[in-house]
Coordinates of C-alpha atoms in Angstrom, one line a residue:
Chain A
M775 CA -12.2 -20.9 17.7
K776 CA -13.4 -24.6 17.3
I777 CA -12.7 -25.5 14.0
N778 CA -15.3 -27.9 11.9
L779 CA -14.4 -29.2 8.7
K780 CA -16.9 -29.5 6.5
T781 CA -15.5 -32.1 3.6
S782 CA -12.7 -34.4 3.9
S783 CA -9.8 -33.9 1.9
V784 CA -6.9 -35.8 0.8
L785 CA -4.5 -33.3 0.8
P786 CA -2.4 -33.5 3.7
G787 CA -1.1 -30.3 6.3
F788 CA -4.4 -29.0 7.2
G789 CA -4.5 -29.4 10.2
P790 CA -0.7 -27.4 10.5
A791 CA -0.6 -25.1 7.9
L792 CA -4.1 -24.0 10.0
G793 CA -2.6 -24.4 13.6
F794 CA 0.8 -22.5 12.7
T795 CA -1.4 -19.3 10.0
I796 CA -3.4 -19.2 13.5
L797 CA -0.8 -19.3 15.3
Y798 CA 1.7 -16.2 13.7
L799 CA -1.0 -14.2 13.3
S800 CA -1.7 -14.0 16.9
L801 CA 1.4 -13.0 17.4
I802 CA 2.5 -10.2 14.8
V803 CA -1.2 -9.1 14.9
L804 CA -3.9 -10.7 16.7
I805 CA -1.8 -10.3 20.3
P806 CA 0.1 -6.2 20.0
L807 CA -3.1 -4.7 18.5
S808 CA -5.3 -5.9 21.3
A809 CA -2.7 -5.0 23.6
T810 CA -3.3 -1.4 22.9
F811 CA -6.6 -1.6 23.5
L812 CA -6.2 -3.0 27.3
K813 CA -3.8 -0.4 27.1
S814 CA -6.2 2.3 26.9
T815 CA -8.0 1.0 29.3
L816 CA -5.6 2.9 32.1
Y817 CA -7.4 5.6 31.1
T818 CA -11.4 6.7 32.8
W819 CA -13.8 7.3 30.2
D820 CA -13.2 10.3 31.4
Q821 CA -10.2 11.1 31.2
F822 CA -10.2 9.7 27.7
W823 CA -13.0 12.2 26.2
T824 CA -10.8 14.4 27.4
T825 CA -8.3 13.4 25.7
V826 CA -9.0 12.3 21.9
T827 CA -11.4 14.9 22.3
A828 CA -9.2 17.9 23.1
P829 CA -9.3 21.2 20.4
R830 CA -5.6 19.6 19.3
V831 CA -7.1 16.7 18.9
L832 CA -10.2 17.6 16.9
A833 CA -7.9 20.1 14.5
S834 CA -6.5 16.9 13.7
Y835 CA -9.2 14.9 13.2
R836 CA -10.1 17.5 10.4
L837 CA -8.0 17.8 9.1
S838 CA -6.5 14.6 8.4
F839 CA -10.5 13.0 7.1
G840 CA -10.7 15.9 5.1
A841 CA -7.1 15.8 3.0
A842 CA -8.0 12.6 3.3
F843 CA -11.7 12.9 2.2
I844 CA -10.0 15.1 -0.6
G845 CA -7.6 13.4 -2.5
A846 CA -9.2 10.6 -2.4
V847 CA -12.0 12.4 -4.5
I848 CA -9.4 13.6 -7.2
N849 CA -8.3 9.9 -6.8
A850 CA -11.3 9.0 -7.9
V851 CA -11.8 11.3 -11.2
F852 CA -7.9 11.6 -12.3
G853 CA -8.0 7.8 -11.6
L854 CA -10.7 6.5 -13.9
L855 CA -9.4 9.1 -15.9
V856 CA -5.5 6.9 -16.4
A857 CA -7.6 4.0 -16.6
W858 CA -10.2 5.1 -18.7
V859 CA -7.2 6.2 -20.8
L860 CA -5.1 2.9 -20.3
V861 CA -7.6 0.2 -20.5
R862 CA -8.8 1.9 -24.2
Y863 CA -5.8 4.5 -26.0
R864 CA -2.9 3.8 -27.3
F865 CA -0.2 6.2 -27.4
P866 CA 3.6 6.1 -27.5
G867 CA 4.8 5.5 -24.1
K868 CA 2.1 4.1 -22.8
R869 CA 3.4 0.6 -21.0
I870 CA 5.4 2.5 -18.8
I871 CA 3.5 4.7 -17.8
D872 CA 1.3 1.8 -16.9
A873 CA 3.5 0.3 -14.3
L874 CA 4.9 3.9 -12.7
V875 CA 0.8 4.4 -12.1
D876 CA 2.4 2.0 -9.1
L877 CA 4.9 4.3 -7.7
P878 CA 3.1 5.6 -4.6
F879 CA 2.7 2.0 -4.0
A880 CA 6.7 1.5 -4.3
L881 CA 8.6 4.1 -4.3
P882 CA 9.4 4.8 0.3
T883 CA 6.8 7.1 2.0
A884 CA 9.7 9.5 3.1
V885 CA 11.2 10.0 0.3
A886 CA 7.9 11.3 -1.9
G887 CA 7.5 13.0 1.0
I888 CA 11.1 15.1 0.9
A889 CA 10.5 14.8 -3.6
L890 CA 6.9 16.2 -3.1
T891 CA 8.1 19.1 -1.1
A892 CA 10.8 20.6 -3.1
V893 CA 8.6 20.2 -5.8
Y894 CA 5.8 22.6 -4.4
A895 CA 7.8 24.7 -2.5
K896 CA 8.5 28.2 -2.8
N897 CA 10.9 28.0 -5.1
G898 CA 10.5 24.5 -6.9
W899 CA 9.1 23.2 -10.3
I900 CA 5.7 23.3 -10.0
G901 CA 5.8 25.9 -6.7
S902 CA 7.4 28.6 -8.1
F903 CA 4.2 28.8 -10.7
L904 CA 1.9 28.5 -8.6
E905 CA 3.1 31.5 -6.4
P906 CA 2.3 34.8 -8.1
Y907 CA -1.6 33.1 -8.4
G908 CA -1.1 32.9 -4.0
I909 CA -1.0 29.5 -4.0
H910 CA 1.2 28.0 -1.1
V911 CA 1.5 24.1 -1.3
A912 CA 4.3 23.3 0.8
Y913 CA 3.3 23.9 5.3
T914 CA -0.3 24.0 5.0
P915 CA -3.3 21.7 4.4
L916 CA -3.3 21.9 0.4
G917 CA 0.8 19.8 1.3
V918 CA -1.0 17.7 3.0
V919 CA -4.0 16.4 -0.2
V920 CA -1.2 16.9 -2.2
A921 CA 1.2 13.9 -0.9
L922 CA -2.6 11.8 0.6
T923 CA -3.3 12.0 -3.8
F924 CA 0.2 10.4 -4.8
I925 CA -0.2 8.5 -1.7
G926 CA -3.9 6.9 -3.1
L927 CA -2.9 7.2 -6.7
P928 CA -3.1 4.1 -7.7
F929 CA -5.7 2.4 -5.6
V930 CA -8.6 3.7 -7.8
V931 CA -6.4 3.0 -11.4
R932 CA -5.8 -0.4 -9.7
T933 CA -9.6 -1.8 -9.0
V934 CA -10.7 0.0 -12.4
Q935 CA -8.1 -0.9 -14.8
P936 CA -10.0 -4.6 -14.4
V937 CA -13.6 -4.0 -14.9
L938 CA -12.8 -1.5 -17.6
E939 CA -10.8 -3.9 -19.2
D940 CA -13.8 -6.9 -18.4
L941 CA -16.9 -4.6 -20.1
E942 CA -18.2 -6.7 -23.7
A943 CA -17.7 -3.8 -25.9
E944 CA -21.0 -5.5 -27.1
T945 CA -23.4 -3.9 -24.9
E946 CA -22.0 0.2 -25.5
E947 CA -22.2 -0.9 -29.6
A948 CA -25.9 -1.6 -28.8
A949 CA -26.8 0.9 -26.6
V950 CA -25.3 3.6 -29.7
S951 CA -27.8 1.1 -32.3
L952 CA -30.7 2.3 -30.1
G953 CA -29.5 6.3 -30.8
A954 CA -27.9 7.0 -27.4
N955 CA -25.1 9.4 -28.6
R956 CA -21.9 8.7 -26.8
L957 CA -22.3 11.1 -23.3
Q958 CA -25.5 9.3 -22.5
T959 CA -23.7 5.3 -23.3
F960 CA -20.9 6.8 -20.8
H961 CA -23.7 7.3 -18.2
R962 CA -26.3 4.8 -18.1
I963 CA -24.1 1.6 -19.1
I964 CA -20.5 2.6 -18.4
L965 CA -20.8 4.4 -15.1
P966 CA -22.6 1.7 -13.7
A967 CA -20.6 -1.3 -14.9
L968 CA -17.5 0.4 -12.6
W969 CA -19.1 1.5 -9.6
P970 CA -18.5 -0.7 -7.1
A971 CA -14.7 -0.9 -8.7
L972 CA -15.1 2.7 -8.1
L973 CA -16.3 3.2 -4.7
T974 CA -14.0 -0.1 -3.6
G975 CA -10.7 2.2 -4.9
F976 CA -12.3 5.5 -3.3
S977 CA -12.2 3.4 -0.4
L978 CA -9.1 1.7 0.0
A979 CA -7.2 5.4 -1.0
F980 CA -8.9 6.9 2.1
A981 CA -8.4 4.5 4.7
R982 CA -4.5 4.3 3.1
A983 CA -4.5 8.0 3.4
I984 CA -5.7 8.4 6.8
G985 CA -2.6 6.8 8.4
E986 CA -0.6 7.9 6.2
Y987 CA 2.0 9.8 8.5
G988 CA 5.9 9.4 5.8
S989 CA 4.6 11.4 3.1
V990 CA 2.9 14.3 5.2
I991 CA 5.1 14.8 7.3
F992 CA 7.5 17.1 5.4
I993 CA 5.6 19.1 3.5
A994 CA 2.7 19.6 5.9
G995 CA 5.0 21.7 9.1
N996 CA 2.9 20.5 10.6
T997 CA 1.6 23.2 12.6
P998 CA -0.5 22.5 16.1
M999 CA -4.3 23.2 14.8
V1000 CA -3.8 24.2 11.1
S1001 CA -1.8 21.3 9.7
E1002 CA -1.2 18.4 11.9
I1003 CA -2.9 15.4 11.2
T1004 CA -3.0 12.7 13.8
P1005 CA -0.8 10.3 13.4
L1006 CA 1.7 12.8 14.5
L1007 CA 0.0 14.1 17.1
I1008 CA 0.4 10.4 18.4
I1009 CA 3.9 10.9 18.0
T1010 CA 4.0 13.7 19.6
K1011 CA 2.7 12.1 22.5
L1012 CA 5.3 9.0 22.8
E1013 CA 8.2 11.5 22.4
E1014 CA 6.5 13.5 26.1
Y1015 CA 6.2 9.8 27.5
D1016 CA 1.9 10.3 26.8
Y1017 CA 1.7 6.5 26.3
A1018 CA -2.0 6.8 27.5
G1019 CA -2.5 9.3 25.5
A1020 CA -1.3 7.7 22.5
T1021 CA -2.7 4.9 22.8
S1022 CA -6.1 6.5 23.3
I1023 CA -6.1 8.9 20.1
A1024 CA -4.5 5.5 18.8
V1025 CA -8.0 3.1 19.2
V1026 CA -10.5 6.1 18.1
M1027 CA -8.0 5.7 14.4
L1028 CA -8.3 1.6 15.4
V1029 CA -11.7 1.5 15.8
I1030 CA -12.4 4.2 12.6
S1031 CA -10.1 1.5 10.4
F1032 CA -11.3 -1.2 10.8
V1033 CA -15.1 0.4 10.1
L1034 CA -13.5 1.7 6.5
L1035 CA -12.3 -2.0 6.4
L1036 CA -15.3 -3.7 6.2
I1037 CA -16.4 -1.1 4.7
I1038 CA -14.6 -2.3 2.2
N1039 CA -14.5 -5.7 2.3
G1040 CA -18.5 -5.2 1.4
L1041 CA -17.8 -3.5 -0.9
Q1042 CA -15.3 -5.8 -2.9
W1043 CA -18.2 -9.1 -2.0
W1044 CA -20.2 -6.5 -3.8
S1045 CA -17.7 -6.1 -7.0
T1046 CA -17.3 -8.8 -7.1
H1047 CA -20.7 -10.0 -6.7
R1048 CA -21.8 -7.9 -10.1
H1049 CA -19.3 -8.8 -12.7
G1050 CA -17.7 -12.3 -11.5
H1051 CA -14.4 -9.3 -10.8
G1052 CA -12.0 -9.5 -7.2
R1053 CA -8.6 -7.6 -6.0
Chain B
M725 CA -3.4 -5.4 -8.2
T726 CA -3.9 -9.2 -8.8
I727 CA -2.1 -11.1 -11.9
A728 CA -4.8 -12.7 -12.4
T729 CA -5.2 -8.8 -15.6
V730 CA -5.4 -10.4 -17.8
N731 CA -5.8 -6.8 -20.8
N732 CA -8.7 -8.5 -22.9
Y733 CA -9.5 -5.2 -24.2
H734 CA -8.1 -5.2 -27.6
N735 CA -8.5 -8.6 -28.1
K736 CA -12.1 -8.2 -28.4
V737 CA -12.2 -5.0 -30.4
A738 CA -10.2 -3.5 -33.0
Q739 CA -11.9 -0.7 -30.9
S740 CA -15.3 -0.2 -33.3
R741 CA -16.1 3.1 -35.4
A742 CA -19.5 3.4 -33.1
I743 CA -17.9 3.8 -29.6
A744 CA -14.9 5.0 -30.0
E745 CA -14.4 8.9 -29.1
P746 CA -13.8 11.3 -31.9
T747 CA -9.7 11.6 -32.2
W748 CA -9.2 15.2 -30.4
F749 CA -11.5 14.2 -27.9
R750 CA -9.1 11.5 -26.7
W751 CA -6.1 13.4 -26.7
L752 CA -7.5 15.6 -24.4
L753 CA -8.3 13.3 -22.5
I754 CA -4.4 11.2 -23.0
G755 CA -3.3 14.8 -22.6
T756 CA -5.6 15.8 -19.1
A757 CA -4.3 12.1 -17.4
L758 CA -0.8 12.8 -19.0
T759 CA -0.7 16.4 -17.4
F760 CA -2.0 15.4 -14.0
L761 CA 0.7 11.7 -13.8
G762 CA 3.9 14.1 -14.6
L763 CA 2.4 16.9 -11.9
F764 CA 1.7 14.3 -8.7
L765 CA 4.2 11.5 -10.4
F766 CA 6.5 12.6 -12.9
V767 CA 8.0 15.6 -11.8
P768 CA 8.4 14.7 -8.4
L769 CA 10.5 10.8 -8.9
F770 CA 13.1 13.4 -11.7
T771 CA 12.6 15.4 -8.5
V772 CA 14.8 13.2 -6.9
F773 CA 17.4 12.2 -9.2
H774 CA 18.2 16.2 -9.8
E775 CA 17.7 17.5 -6.6
A776 CA 20.6 14.9 -5.4
L777 CA 23.4 15.5 -9.0
R778 CA 21.8 19.1 -8.6
K779 CA 25.8 20.0 -7.1
G780 CA 27.7 16.9 -9.5
L781 CA 29.2 13.7 -9.0
G782 CA 32.1 14.7 -6.5
L783 CA 29.1 15.4 -3.8
Y784 CA 27.2 13.0 -5.1
I785 CA 29.9 10.2 -4.0
A786 CA 30.3 12.1 -0.6
A787 CA 26.7 11.5 -0.1
F788 CA 28.4 7.8 0.1
N789 CA 31.3 8.0 1.5
E790 CA 30.1 7.8 5.3
P791 CA 29.8 5.2 7.4
D792 CA 26.7 6.2 8.9
A793 CA 25.0 5.9 5.4
W794 CA 26.6 2.2 5.1
S795 CA 24.8 1.2 8.1
A796 CA 21.5 2.5 6.9
I797 CA 21.8 0.5 4.4
E798 CA 23.4 -2.5 6.4
L799 CA 20.4 -2.7 8.2
T800 CA 17.9 -1.6 6.1
F801 CA 18.7 -5.1 4.1
I802 CA 19.1 -6.4 7.5
A803 CA 15.5 -6.5 8.5
A804 CA 14.4 -7.3 4.9
A805 CA 15.9 -10.1 5.1
I806 CA 14.6 -11.1 8.6
A807 CA 11.6 -10.0 8.2
V808 CA 10.5 -11.1 3.8
P809 CA 11.2 -15.2 4.6
L810 CA 9.0 -15.4 6.8
N811 CA 6.5 -13.3 5.6
L812 CA 6.6 -15.7 2.5
V813 CA 6.6 -18.4 4.4
F814 CA 3.5 -17.5 6.5
G815 CA 1.8 -16.8 3.6
V816 CA 2.1 -20.2 1.9
T817 CA 1.0 -21.8 4.9
A818 CA -2.5 -19.6 5.3
A819 CA -2.7 -19.3 1.7
W820 CA -2.9 -23.4 1.6
A821 CA -5.5 -23.6 4.8
I822 CA -7.5 -20.8 3.3
A823 CA -8.0 -22.3 -0.2
K824 CA -8.0 -26.0 -0.3
F825 CA -9.4 -27.0 2.9
D826 CA -13.0 -25.5 3.6
F827 CA -13.7 -24.7 7.8
K828 CA -15.2 -22.1 9.4
G829 CA -14.2 -18.8 9.9
K830 CA -12.7 -18.9 6.6
S831 CA -13.3 -15.3 6.0
V832 CA -12.8 -13.5 9.4
L833 CA -9.9 -14.9 8.8
I834 CA -9.1 -13.7 5.4
T835 CA -9.7 -10.5 7.1
L836 CA -8.1 -10.6 10.2
I837 CA -4.9 -11.4 8.2
D838 CA -5.7 -7.5 5.4
L839 CA -5.5 -6.1 9.3
P840 CA -2.4 -4.7 8.8
F841 CA -3.3 -2.3 5.4
A842 CA -5.7 -0.5 7.5
V843 CA -3.9 0.2 10.2
S844 CA -1.2 3.3 10.6
P845 CA 2.3 2.7 10.2
V846 CA 2.7 4.7 13.6
I847 CA 0.1 2.5 15.8
A848 CA 1.6 -0.6 13.7
G849 CA 5.3 1.1 16.1
L850 CA 3.1 2.0 19.4
I851 CA 2.1 -1.5 19.6
Y852 CA 5.3 -2.7 19.8
V853 CA 6.5 0.1 22.3
L854 CA 3.3 -1.0 24.6
I855 CA 4.4 -4.4 24.6
F856 CA 8.6 -4.0 24.4
G857 CA 9.1 -0.7 26.1
L858 CA 9.9 0.4 29.7
Q859 CA 6.7 0.7 30.3
G860 CA 5.3 -2.3 28.7
W861 CA 3.6 -5.2 29.9
V862 CA 7.3 -7.7 29.2
G863 CA 9.6 -4.5 29.5
G864 CA 10.8 -4.3 33.1
W865 CA 11.5 -7.7 32.3
L866 CA 13.5 -7.9 29.3
S867 CA 15.8 -5.0 31.2
E868 CA 16.3 -7.1 33.5
H869 CA 17.9 -9.4 31.2
D870 CA 19.4 -6.7 29.4
F871 CA 17.9 -7.8 26.1
K872 CA 16.4 -4.0 24.2
V873 CA 13.8 -3.6 22.0
I874 CA 12.9 -0.8 21.9
F875 CA 15.4 1.4 20.2
A876 CA 17.5 -1.5 18.7
V877 CA 16.7 -3.9 16.0
P878 CA 14.8 -7.0 16.5
G879 CA 11.7 -4.1 17.4
I880 CA 12.9 -2.6 13.3
V881 CA 12.0 -6.9 12.7
L882 CA 8.8 -6.7 14.3
A883 CA 7.7 -3.6 12.8
T884 CA 8.9 -4.3 9.2
I885 CA 7.3 -8.2 9.8
F886 CA 4.0 -6.5 10.9
V887 CA 3.8 -3.7 8.1
T888 CA 4.2 -6.1 5.1
F889 CA 2.4 -8.9 7.3
P890 CA -0.2 -9.5 4.2
F891 CA 1.6 -8.8 1.1
V892 CA 2.2 -12.4 0.9
A893 CA -1.0 -14.8 1.6
R894 CA -3.6 -11.7 0.3
E895 CA -1.4 -12.0 -3.2
L896 CA -1.4 -16.3 -3.4
I897 CA -5.1 -16.7 -1.6
P898 CA -7.5 -15.4 -4.4
L899 CA -4.2 -17.8 -6.9
M900 CA -4.4 -21.1 -5.1
Q901 CA -8.7 -20.5 -4.8
A902 CA -9.3 -20.6 -8.8
Q903 CA -6.5 -23.0 -8.9
G904 CA -8.7 -25.2 -7.5
K905 CA -7.0 -28.6 -5.6
D906 CA -8.0 -30.7 -9.0
E907 CA -4.2 -31.6 -9.1
E908 CA -2.5 -32.0 -5.9
E909 CA -5.7 -34.5 -5.5
A910 CA -4.2 -36.8 -8.0
A911 CA -0.9 -36.2 -7.5
I912 CA -2.0 -37.9 -3.7
V913 CA -4.6 -40.1 -5.0
L914 CA -0.8 -41.1 -7.8
G915 CA 0.9 -42.2 -4.2
A916 CA 3.3 -38.9 -3.6
S917 CA 4.0 -37.3 -1.0
G918 CA 3.6 -34.8 1.4
W919 CA 6.4 -32.8 0.1
Q920 CA 6.4 -34.3 -3.1
M921 CA 3.6 -32.9 -4.7
F922 CA 4.1 -28.8 -2.4
W923 CA 7.2 -29.2 -5.1
R924 CA 6.3 -30.3 -8.0
V925 CA 2.5 -29.8 -8.3
T926 CA 1.8 -27.1 -5.6
L927 CA 5.5 -24.5 -6.3
P928 CA 5.5 -25.1 -9.8
N929 CA 1.5 -23.6 -10.7
I930 CA 1.9 -19.9 -8.0
K931 CA 6.2 -19.7 -8.8
W932 CA 4.7 -16.3 -10.1
G933 CA 2.8 -15.3 -7.8
L934 CA 4.0 -16.1 -5.0
L935 CA 7.2 -13.6 -6.7
Y936 CA 5.5 -11.0 -7.1
G937 CA 4.2 -10.5 -3.4
V938 CA 8.0 -11.0 -2.4
I939 CA 9.2 -8.2 -5.0
L940 CA 6.4 -6.1 -3.1
C941 CA 6.8 -7.5 0.2
N942 CA 10.8 -6.2 -0.3
A943 CA 10.2 -3.1 -1.1
R944 CA 8.2 -2.7 1.6
A945 CA 10.4 -3.4 4.5
M946 CA 12.5 -1.9 3.2
G947 CA 10.6 1.7 2.3
E948 CA 8.5 1.5 5.9
F949 CA 9.3 4.5 7.8
G950 CA 6.6 5.4 9.9
A951 CA 6.3 2.3 12.2
V952 CA 10.1 2.0 11.7
S953 CA 10.4 5.1 12.7
V954 CA 8.7 4.9 16.1
V955 CA 11.0 1.9 17.8
S956 CA 14.1 2.5 16.2
G957 CA 15.4 6.2 18.6
H958 CA 17.3 7.1 15.4
I959 CA 20.8 6.5 17.1
R960 CA 23.2 7.4 14.3
G961 CA 24.7 4.6 12.7
M962 CA 22.9 2.0 15.4
T963 CA 18.6 1.8 14.9
N964 CA 18.9 3.7 11.6
T965 CA 17.3 2.5 8.8
L966 CA 18.1 3.7 4.9
P967 CA 14.4 6.0 4.4
L968 CA 15.1 8.2 8.2
H969 CA 18.9 8.3 7.5
V970 CA 17.1 10.2 4.5
E971 CA 14.8 11.7 7.0
I972 CA 17.3 12.7 9.8
L973 CA 19.6 14.3 6.6
Y974 CA 16.8 16.4 5.5
N975 CA 16.1 17.5 8.8
E976 CA 19.8 18.8 8.9
Y977 CA 19.1 21.1 5.6
N978 CA 21.8 18.8 4.0
Y979 CA 20.0 18.4 1.4
V980 CA 22.3 17.1 -1.6
A981 CA 23.1 14.1 0.9
A982 CA 19.5 13.2 1.6
F983 CA 18.7 12.9 -1.4
A984 CA 21.0 11.2 -3.0
C985 CA 20.3 8.2 0.2
A986 CA 17.0 9.6 -1.3
S987 CA 17.5 8.3 -4.6
L988 CA 18.8 5.1 -3.3
L989 CA 16.0 3.9 -2.9
A990 CA 14.2 6.0 -6.2
F991 CA 15.9 3.9 -8.0
L992 CA 15.1 0.5 -6.3
A993 CA 12.1 1.2 -6.6
L994 CA 12.0 2.0 -9.9
V995 CA 13.5 -1.9 -10.5
T996 CA 10.9 -3.1 -8.3
L997 CA 8.1 -1.7 -10.6
A998 CA 10.6 -2.7 -13.5
L999 CA 10.7 -7.2 -12.0
K1000 CA 7.0 -6.2 -11.2
T1001 CA 5.8 -5.8 -14.7
L1002 CA 7.7 -8.5 -15.8
V1003 CA 6.4 -11.1 -13.4
E1004 CA 3.3 -10.2 -14.9
W1005 CA 4.1 -10.3 -18.6
Q1006 CA 5.7 -14.3 -17.6
A1007 CA 2.5 -14.7 -15.8
K1008 CA 0.2 -13.6 -19.0
H1009 CA 2.4 -16.2 -21.1
A1010 CA 2.0 -18.2 -19.0
A1011 CA -1.3 -18.1 -18.6
T1012 CA -1.5 -18.2 -22.5
T1013 CA 0.4 -21.5 -23.3
V1014 CA -2.1 -23.4 -20.8
E1015 CA -4.9 -22.1 -22.5
E1016 CA -3.5 -22.7 -25.5

């Protein structure tokens, strides 16, 4: 990479700062990540393709992406609701609840995993209520959805909240004085303004959920073909010393993650340029 | 998620009548939101402490009266004590270069710094196994020199550094970009040295954002599970961090001890959230005093 200074600056330290940044980034992130791609070339294209499209692997993609998608949709709907309630209404305990929304960021995933399993198991506090209706959560794909919803919960709330706070009340009042009812105002005025942030939050939650491991493995039951997520399959291959197999699946996940990262960056750019708001 | 977020809404509108929902509908929305948060957040959080103390305080304390638990706690702190300062130095350096100077490829660099957040923790562990493991690039050379990275402490530290890599940088970059470079330029023009400018001008300006990033970085460093799990090898008393210790106890059906250790981590998470909220208030307060 050739670096040209566009403007000369009186501030010191550009060279060493950028040099250290690139060195550290390369050593910790870029070189190790590229090792994964190089290692996958140990396989021929046919071997690679057979590995990453084996029935058990395909079933794990369906579960990982499907459950991550459902979890992100749940979070988009309820995250919007939580953000709305936190920004617009006053109720007792609001500040504490606002702070606790970030719990999934702070709580170690293993702790979340065993706690959710205990709550949603047959004899758990919530699981025992669902049991009579024949709804089993723990050790089923539904359990994976619950864990991934937990993990992605803060993303939508925290991306929508600042946009909602900055929304001009005047626009809503104008809509009302022009004869719109509350539902029309929400649908025509508020929701369009929130779309970029909502989509960004949704994608962040989705991207995080795809790779999630710690909170899922306790509640999933990990039955091959049924409730086995893709990251677990990578670990299983590693434990069988099948390095090429583990690496091949990892490469598929990495490529998908990178594409998602580009989409999220695009969404955030869109969001920033519409409302002067980024994360 | 950034610290610059300020709650303007209530200052701007004292809930104008025309755009407010009916009271019953308002409470319906509040009720639904709280039920959702209850099912997914509050009940699981409460369960951790409830399960840990279910068989009494004696068994709870007994879970920590064990050398394996202590060595797990110790390793968790060691990993965080190495990873957090390194990523702190990196975060400040990267933010300095990115926020205060113009160069080609800046947006690419920002995206690359964010990369570790996009990578599954399991893959974060895998990449180091591929390099330092016995089959890896330098694994053979390492084992000849009797130095272990994988299934040893250095691997755990590396994996922790990777998963917490962007925290400080991504907090500081937008903050320092928003602050501009006028104050620093004034300091230099008036004859301050680079270090004087950094300690007297830059650091006081970014201290709350910096602290915020460090708090989040530390929480993730102490709680990381997936990446550390891949490189650790789960050797009791040797390469077990506290989250891994929880997993082992849980898989041995030793639920009380598992939840006891988990409650310690949950307590740490609550402290993290409290500190984070405090820093947000401080930053908001600092911002309003500057405006006045």
